[in-house]
CSV table of C-alpha atoms and ligand atoms in Angstrom, one decimal:
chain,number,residue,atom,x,y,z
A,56,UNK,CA,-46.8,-3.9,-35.9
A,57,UNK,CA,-43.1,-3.2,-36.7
A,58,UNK,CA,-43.4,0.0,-35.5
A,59,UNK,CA,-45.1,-1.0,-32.4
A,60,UNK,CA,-42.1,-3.5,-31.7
A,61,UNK,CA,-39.4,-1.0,-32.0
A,62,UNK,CA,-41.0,1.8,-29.9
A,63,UNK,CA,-41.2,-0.4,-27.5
A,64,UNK,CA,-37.7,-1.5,-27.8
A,65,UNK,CA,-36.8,1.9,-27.3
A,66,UNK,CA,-38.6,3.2,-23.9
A,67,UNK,CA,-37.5,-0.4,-22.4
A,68,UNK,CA,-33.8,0.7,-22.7
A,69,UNK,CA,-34.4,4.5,-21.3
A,70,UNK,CA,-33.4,4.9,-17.4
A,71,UNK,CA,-36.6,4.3,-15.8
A,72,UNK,CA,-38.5,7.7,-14.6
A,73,UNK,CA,-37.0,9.9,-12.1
A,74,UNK,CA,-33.6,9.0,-12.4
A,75,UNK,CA,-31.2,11.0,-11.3
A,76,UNK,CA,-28.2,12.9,-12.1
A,77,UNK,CA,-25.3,12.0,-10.1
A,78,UNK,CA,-22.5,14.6,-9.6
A,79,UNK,CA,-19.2,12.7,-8.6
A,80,UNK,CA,-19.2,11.2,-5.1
A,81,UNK,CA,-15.7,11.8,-3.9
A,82,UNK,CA,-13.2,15.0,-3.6
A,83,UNK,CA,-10.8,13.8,-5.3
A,84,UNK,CA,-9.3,13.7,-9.0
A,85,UNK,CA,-9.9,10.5,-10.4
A,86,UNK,CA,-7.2,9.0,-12.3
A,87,UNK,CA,-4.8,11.8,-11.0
A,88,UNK,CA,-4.9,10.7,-6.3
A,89,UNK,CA,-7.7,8.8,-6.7
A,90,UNK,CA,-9.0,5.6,-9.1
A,91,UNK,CA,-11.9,3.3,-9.7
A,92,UNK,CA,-10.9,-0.2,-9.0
A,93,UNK,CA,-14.1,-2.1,-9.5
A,94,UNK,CA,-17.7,-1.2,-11.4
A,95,UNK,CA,-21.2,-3.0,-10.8
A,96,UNK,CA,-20.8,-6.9,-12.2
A,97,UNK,CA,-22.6,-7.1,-15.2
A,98,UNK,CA,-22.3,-11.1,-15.2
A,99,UNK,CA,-25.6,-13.1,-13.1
A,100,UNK,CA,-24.0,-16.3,-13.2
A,101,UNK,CA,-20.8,-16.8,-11.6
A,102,UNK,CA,-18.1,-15.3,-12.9
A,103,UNK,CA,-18.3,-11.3,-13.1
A,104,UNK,CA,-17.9,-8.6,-16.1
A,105,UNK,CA,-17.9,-4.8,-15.7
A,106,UNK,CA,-19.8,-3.0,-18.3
A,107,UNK,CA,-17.6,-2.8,-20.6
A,108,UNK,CA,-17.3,-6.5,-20.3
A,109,UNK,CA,-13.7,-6.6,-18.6
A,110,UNK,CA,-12.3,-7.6,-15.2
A,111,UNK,CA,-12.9,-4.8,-13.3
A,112,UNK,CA,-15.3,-6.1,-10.8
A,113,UNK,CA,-16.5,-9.3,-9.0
A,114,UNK,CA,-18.9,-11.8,-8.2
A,115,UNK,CA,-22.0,-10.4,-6.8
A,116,UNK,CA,-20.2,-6.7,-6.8
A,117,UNK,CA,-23.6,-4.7,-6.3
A,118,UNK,CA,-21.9,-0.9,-6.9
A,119,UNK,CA,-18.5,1.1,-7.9
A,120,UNK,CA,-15.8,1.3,-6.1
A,121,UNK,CA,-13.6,4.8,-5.8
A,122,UNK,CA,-10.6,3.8,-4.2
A,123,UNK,CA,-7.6,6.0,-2.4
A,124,UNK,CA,-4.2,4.6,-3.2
A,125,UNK,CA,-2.7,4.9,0.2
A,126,UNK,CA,-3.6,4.6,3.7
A,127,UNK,CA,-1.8,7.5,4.3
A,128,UNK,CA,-4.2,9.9,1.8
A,129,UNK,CA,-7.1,8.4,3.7
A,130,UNK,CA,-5.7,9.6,7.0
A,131,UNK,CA,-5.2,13.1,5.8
A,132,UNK,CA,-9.1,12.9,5.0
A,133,UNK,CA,-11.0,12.3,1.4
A,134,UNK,CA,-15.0,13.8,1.5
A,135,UNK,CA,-17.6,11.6,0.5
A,136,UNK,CA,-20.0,13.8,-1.3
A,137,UNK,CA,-23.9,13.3,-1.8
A,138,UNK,CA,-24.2,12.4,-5.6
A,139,UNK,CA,-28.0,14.0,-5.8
A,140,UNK,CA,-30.2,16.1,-3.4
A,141,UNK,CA,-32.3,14.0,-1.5
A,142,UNK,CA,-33.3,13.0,2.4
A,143,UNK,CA,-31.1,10.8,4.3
A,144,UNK,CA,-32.9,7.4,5.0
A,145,UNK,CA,-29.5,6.0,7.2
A,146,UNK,CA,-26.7,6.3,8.6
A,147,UNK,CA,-24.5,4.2,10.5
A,148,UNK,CA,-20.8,5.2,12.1
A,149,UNK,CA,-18.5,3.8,15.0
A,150,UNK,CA,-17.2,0.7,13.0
A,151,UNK,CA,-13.7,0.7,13.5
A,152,UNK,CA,-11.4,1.3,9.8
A,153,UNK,CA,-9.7,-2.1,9.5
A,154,UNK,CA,-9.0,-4.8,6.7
A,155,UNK,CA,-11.2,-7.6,6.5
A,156,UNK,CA,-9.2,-10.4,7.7
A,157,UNK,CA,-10.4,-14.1,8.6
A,158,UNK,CA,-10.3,-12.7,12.7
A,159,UNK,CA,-12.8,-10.1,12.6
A,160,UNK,CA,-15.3,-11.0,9.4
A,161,UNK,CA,-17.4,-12.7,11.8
A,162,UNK,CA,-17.3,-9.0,14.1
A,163,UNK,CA,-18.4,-7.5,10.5
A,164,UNK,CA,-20.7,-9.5,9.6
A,165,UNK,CA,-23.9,-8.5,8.4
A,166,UNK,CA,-22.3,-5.0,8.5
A,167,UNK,CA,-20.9,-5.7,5.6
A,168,UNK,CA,-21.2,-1.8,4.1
A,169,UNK,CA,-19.2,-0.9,7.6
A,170,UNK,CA,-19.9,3.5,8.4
A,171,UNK,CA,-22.4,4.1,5.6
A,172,UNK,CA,-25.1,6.9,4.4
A,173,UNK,CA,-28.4,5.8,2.1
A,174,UNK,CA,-30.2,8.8,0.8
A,175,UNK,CA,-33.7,8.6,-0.5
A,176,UNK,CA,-34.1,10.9,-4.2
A,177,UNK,CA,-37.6,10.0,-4.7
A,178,UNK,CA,-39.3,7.6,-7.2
A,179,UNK,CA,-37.8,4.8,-5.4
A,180,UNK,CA,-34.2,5.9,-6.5
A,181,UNK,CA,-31.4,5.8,-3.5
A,182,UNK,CA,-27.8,6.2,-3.3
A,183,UNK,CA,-25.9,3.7,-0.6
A,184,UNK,CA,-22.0,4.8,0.5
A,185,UNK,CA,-20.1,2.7,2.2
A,186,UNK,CA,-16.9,1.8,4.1
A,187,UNK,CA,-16.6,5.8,5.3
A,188,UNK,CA,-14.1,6.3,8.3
A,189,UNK,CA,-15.1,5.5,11.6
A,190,UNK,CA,-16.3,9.2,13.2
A,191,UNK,CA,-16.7,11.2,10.0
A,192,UNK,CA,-20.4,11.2,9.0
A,193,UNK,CA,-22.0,14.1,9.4
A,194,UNK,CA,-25.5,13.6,8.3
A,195,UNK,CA,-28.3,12.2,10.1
A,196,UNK,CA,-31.5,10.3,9.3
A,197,UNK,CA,-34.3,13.1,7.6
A,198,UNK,CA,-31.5,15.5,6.7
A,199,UNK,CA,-31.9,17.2,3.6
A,200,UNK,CA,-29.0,17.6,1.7
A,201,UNK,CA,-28.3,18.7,-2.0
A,202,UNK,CA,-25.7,17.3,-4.4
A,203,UNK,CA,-22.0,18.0,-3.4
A,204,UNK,CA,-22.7,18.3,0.5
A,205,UNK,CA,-20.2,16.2,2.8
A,206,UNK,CA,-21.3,13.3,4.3
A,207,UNK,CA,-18.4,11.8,5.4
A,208,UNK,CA,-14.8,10.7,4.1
A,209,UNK,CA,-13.5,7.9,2.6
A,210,UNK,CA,-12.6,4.9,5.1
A,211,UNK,CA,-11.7,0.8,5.9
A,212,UNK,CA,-14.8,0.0,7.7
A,213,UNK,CA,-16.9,-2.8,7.2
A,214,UNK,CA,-16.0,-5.7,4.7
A,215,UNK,CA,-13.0,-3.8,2.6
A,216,UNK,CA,-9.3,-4.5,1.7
A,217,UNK,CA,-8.3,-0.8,0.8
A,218,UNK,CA,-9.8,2.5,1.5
A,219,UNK,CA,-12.4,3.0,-1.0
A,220,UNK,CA,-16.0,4.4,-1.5
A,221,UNK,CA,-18.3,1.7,-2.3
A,222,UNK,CA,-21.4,3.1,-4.1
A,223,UNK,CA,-24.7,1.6,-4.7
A,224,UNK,CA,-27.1,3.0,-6.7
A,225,UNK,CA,-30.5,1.4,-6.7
A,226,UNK,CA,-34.4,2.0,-7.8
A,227,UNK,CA,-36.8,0.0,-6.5
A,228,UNK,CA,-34.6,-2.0,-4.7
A,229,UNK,CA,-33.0,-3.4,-8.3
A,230,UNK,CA,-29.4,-2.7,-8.8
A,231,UNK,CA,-28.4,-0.3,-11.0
A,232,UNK,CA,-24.9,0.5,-12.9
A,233,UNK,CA,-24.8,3.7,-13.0
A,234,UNK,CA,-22.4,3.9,-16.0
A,235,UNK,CA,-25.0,1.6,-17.9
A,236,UNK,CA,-28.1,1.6,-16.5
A,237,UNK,CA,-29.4,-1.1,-19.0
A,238,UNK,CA,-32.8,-2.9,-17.8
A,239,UNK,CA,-31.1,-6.0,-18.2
A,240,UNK,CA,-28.1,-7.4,-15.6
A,241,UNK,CA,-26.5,-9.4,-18.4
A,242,UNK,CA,-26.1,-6.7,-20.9
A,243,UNK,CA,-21.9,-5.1,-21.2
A,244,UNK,CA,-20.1,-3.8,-23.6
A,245,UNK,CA,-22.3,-1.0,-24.7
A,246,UNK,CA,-22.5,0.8,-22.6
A,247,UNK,CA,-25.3,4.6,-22.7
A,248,UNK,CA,-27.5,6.6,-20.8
A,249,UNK,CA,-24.6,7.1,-17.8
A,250,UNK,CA,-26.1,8.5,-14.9
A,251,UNK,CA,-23.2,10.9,-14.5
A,252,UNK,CA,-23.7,15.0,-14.6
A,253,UNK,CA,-19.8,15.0,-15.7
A,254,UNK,CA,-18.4,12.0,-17.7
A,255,UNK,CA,-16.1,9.3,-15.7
A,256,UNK,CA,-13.3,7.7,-18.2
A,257,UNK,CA,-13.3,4.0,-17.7
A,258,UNK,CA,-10.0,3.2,-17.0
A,259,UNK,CA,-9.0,-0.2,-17.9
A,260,UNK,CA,-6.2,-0.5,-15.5
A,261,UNK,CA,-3.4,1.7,-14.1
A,262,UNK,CA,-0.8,3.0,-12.2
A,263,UNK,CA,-1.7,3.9,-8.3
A,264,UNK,CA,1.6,4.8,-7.5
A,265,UNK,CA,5.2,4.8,-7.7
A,266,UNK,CA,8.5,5.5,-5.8
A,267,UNK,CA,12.3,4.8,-5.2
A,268,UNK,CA,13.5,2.7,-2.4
A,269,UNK,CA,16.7,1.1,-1.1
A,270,UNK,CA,15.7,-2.7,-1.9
A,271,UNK,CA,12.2,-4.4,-2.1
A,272,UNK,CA,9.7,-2.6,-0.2
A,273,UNK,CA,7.0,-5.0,1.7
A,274,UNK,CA,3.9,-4.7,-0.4
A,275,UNK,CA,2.2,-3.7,3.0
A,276,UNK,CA,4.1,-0.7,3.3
A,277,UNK,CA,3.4,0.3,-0.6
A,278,UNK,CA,-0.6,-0.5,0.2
A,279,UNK,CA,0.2,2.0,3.5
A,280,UNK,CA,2.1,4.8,1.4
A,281,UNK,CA,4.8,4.2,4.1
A,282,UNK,CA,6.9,2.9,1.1
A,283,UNK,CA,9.3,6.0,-0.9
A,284,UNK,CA,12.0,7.6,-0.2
A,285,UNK,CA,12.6,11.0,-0.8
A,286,UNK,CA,16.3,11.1,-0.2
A,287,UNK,CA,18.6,8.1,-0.1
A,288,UNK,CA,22.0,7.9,1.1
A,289,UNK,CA,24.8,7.1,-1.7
A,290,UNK,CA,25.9,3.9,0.2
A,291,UNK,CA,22.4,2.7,0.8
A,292,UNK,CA,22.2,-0.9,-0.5
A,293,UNK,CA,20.4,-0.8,-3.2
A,294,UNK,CA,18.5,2.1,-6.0
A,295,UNK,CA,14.8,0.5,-6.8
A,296,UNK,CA,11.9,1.6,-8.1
A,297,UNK,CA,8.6,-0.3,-7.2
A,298,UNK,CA,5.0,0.4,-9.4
A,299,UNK,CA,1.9,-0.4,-7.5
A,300,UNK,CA,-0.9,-1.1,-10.4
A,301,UNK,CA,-4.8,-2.1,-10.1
A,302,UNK,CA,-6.4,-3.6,-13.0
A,303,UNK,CA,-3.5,-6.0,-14.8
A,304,UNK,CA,-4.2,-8.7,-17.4
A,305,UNK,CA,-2.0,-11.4,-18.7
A,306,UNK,CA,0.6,-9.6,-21.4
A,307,UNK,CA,0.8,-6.2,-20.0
A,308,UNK,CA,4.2,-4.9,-19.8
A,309,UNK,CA,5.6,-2.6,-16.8
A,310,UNK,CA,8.6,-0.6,-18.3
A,311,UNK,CA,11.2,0.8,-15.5
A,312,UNK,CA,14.0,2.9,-16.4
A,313,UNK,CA,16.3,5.1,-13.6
A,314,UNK,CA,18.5,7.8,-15.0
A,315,UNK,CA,20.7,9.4,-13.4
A,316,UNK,CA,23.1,12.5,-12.8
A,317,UNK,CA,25.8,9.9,-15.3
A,318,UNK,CA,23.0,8.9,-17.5
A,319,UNK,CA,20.7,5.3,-17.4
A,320,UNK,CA,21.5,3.0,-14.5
A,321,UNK,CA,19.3,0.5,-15.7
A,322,UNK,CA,15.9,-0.2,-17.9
A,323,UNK,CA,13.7,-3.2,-17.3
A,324,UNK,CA,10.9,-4.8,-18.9
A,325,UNK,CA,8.2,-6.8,-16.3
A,326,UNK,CA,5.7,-8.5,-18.1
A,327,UNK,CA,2.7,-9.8,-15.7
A,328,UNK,CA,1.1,-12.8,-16.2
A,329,UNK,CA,-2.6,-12.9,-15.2
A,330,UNK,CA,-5.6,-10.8,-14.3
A,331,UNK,CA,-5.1,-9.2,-11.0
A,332,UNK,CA,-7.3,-6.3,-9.0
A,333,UNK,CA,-4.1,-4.9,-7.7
A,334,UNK,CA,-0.5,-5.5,-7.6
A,335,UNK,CA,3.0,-4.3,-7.6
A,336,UNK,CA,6.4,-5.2,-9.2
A,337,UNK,CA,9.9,-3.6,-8.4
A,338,UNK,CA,13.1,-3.3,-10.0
A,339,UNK,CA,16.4,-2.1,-9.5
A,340,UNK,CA,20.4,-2.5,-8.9
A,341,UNK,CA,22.3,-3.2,-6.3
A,342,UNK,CA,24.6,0.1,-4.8
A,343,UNK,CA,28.3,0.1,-6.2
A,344,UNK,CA,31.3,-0.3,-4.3
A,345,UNK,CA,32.2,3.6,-4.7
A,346,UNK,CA,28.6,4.7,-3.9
A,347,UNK,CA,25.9,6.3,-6.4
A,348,UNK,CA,27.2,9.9,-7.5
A,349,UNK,CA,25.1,12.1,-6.1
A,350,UNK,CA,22.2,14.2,-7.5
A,351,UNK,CA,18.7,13.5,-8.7
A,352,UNK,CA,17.5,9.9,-10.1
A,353,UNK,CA,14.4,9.6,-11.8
A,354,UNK,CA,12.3,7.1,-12.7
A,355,UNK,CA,9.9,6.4,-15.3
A,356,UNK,CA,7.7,3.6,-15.3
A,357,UNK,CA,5.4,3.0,-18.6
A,358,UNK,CA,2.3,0.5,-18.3
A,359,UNK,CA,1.2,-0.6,-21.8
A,360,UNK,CA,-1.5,-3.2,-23.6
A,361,UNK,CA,-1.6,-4.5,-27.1
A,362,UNK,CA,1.3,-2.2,-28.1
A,363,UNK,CA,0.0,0.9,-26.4
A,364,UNK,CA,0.6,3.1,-23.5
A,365,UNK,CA,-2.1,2.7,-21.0
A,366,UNK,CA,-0.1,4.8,-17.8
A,367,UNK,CA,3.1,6.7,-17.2
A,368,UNK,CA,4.4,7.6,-14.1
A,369,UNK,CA,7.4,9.6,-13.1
A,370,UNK,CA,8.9,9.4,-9.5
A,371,UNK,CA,12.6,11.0,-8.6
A,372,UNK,CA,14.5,11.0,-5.2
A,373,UNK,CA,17.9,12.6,-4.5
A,374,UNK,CA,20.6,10.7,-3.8
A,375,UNK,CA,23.2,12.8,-1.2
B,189,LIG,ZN1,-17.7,-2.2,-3.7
């Protein structure tokens, strides 16, 4: 009977019977110009939990989200590759690439997954892939495709804040996480069986990106990449260097320190305070009268958790 019990236990938590491998879904490096910002929630009731049981998700969040970290890197084109061969069940394009905003959600809605793909893998497995830039797919309903061919790029159509893939992996019309496929939605914190051919790192928060600026960049030109200066003018009015993060919780510390062609200019500690999908801080000091000698400033920004070092950046401009 005991024996019974536990081999039963066992096939229950196997992926259930065809499931698929799933290469990557985006050409890009993730954790290098490209990140995960939210995973399938693993939390039925309200409130939400990625699989590892942290914040990186929310409420209802039905897939993972690969995000770009500028506008800018979406414009110059990110593919959205199939994960697994299969036949194209859908496609949709012509939604404009916009953020959601309380004017056009009603325009959106129902669209929610804006310029999407669904492909069919058999055994009632499909792959959903949404939010992809208004003109770029390039598949069409019955196409056969195999894993790795382009079906679009990465966009801001349909219900999104920041350019990201959106994908759903589902089998049977159930939900599944593909970085834990458990049979049960309230399970995290174990996480096995991934779906992936090549193992994704769970990041548990980062840097997206850093730069130098002349005083405190609007956080809408950081979000558009139009924020960084590669060259600043001695007199300009200030030397800063802003951090744009995803993932914070309360207690992580952002570390900034400029050097110089003299040596430090300054160090400063930022310590935020609560749980946030994305944000961004900025530090820095204010031009002397005589101007900032010239030459190469660099800054180094250190994100760290419970004592240790979760992300480094380095940025530099020069200063003539
Ligand atoms: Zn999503």
């Amino acid at each position: 009977m005991r024996l019974t019990l536990s081999t039963f236990v066992a096939l229950a938590a196997l992926p259930a019977a065809g499931a698929p491998l799933l290469e990557t879904p985006v050409d890009c490096n993730i954790g290098d110009n490209c990140y995960i910002q939210n995973y399938v929630d693993h939390n039925s009731a309200s409130g939400y939990l990625d699989f590892t049981c942290g914040p990186l998700s929310y409420d209802g969040h039905k897939g993972t989200d690969f995000a770009l970290p500028t506008y800018a890197a979406m414009e110059q084109g990110v593919n959205v590759l199939a994960s697994a061969a299969g036949v194209v069940k859908g496609t949709r394009d012509g939604m404009k690439d916009q953020i959601l905003t309380k004017e056009n959600a009603a325009q959106i809605e129902g669209r929610d997954c804006g310029n999407g793909v669904v492909i069919d893998h058999g055994q009632g497995w499909e792959t959903q892939y949404c939010h992809l830039k208004q003109g770029s797919v390039q598949v069409a309903k019955g196409d056969k495709v195999e894993a790795g061919h382009i079906l679009g790029q990465i966009g801001l159509s349909g219900r999104t804040q920041f350019p990201h893939l959106h994908i759903s992996v589902r089998q049977g019309g159930r939900v599944v996480d593909p970085f834990f496929p458990s049979q049960d939605a309230d399970r995290c914190g174990e996480p096995r069986d991934a779906m992936w051919a090549d193992p994704l790192q769970y990041e548990a928060g980062g840097l997206i990106r850093t730069g130098f600026e002349t005083g405190i960049p609007d956080y809408s030109d950081v979000k558009s990449g139009a924020a960084g200066d590669a060259e600043i003018a001695t007199d300009a009015p200030a030397l800063v260097v802003f951090a744009f993060g995803f993932g914070s919780r309360s207690d992580d510390i952002v570390d900034i320190t400029i050097t110089g062609p003299t040596g430090n200019v300054m160090s400063q500690s930022v310590t935020l305070e609560k749980v946030q999908a994305q944000y961004f801080r900025a530090v820095g000091k204010r031009t002397p009268a005589q101007g900032w000698p010239k030459g190469t400033y660099t800054g180094i920004v250190t994100l760290s958790r419970d004592g240790e070092v979760l992300d480094q950046s380095t940025t530099s401009v020069m200063v003539k």
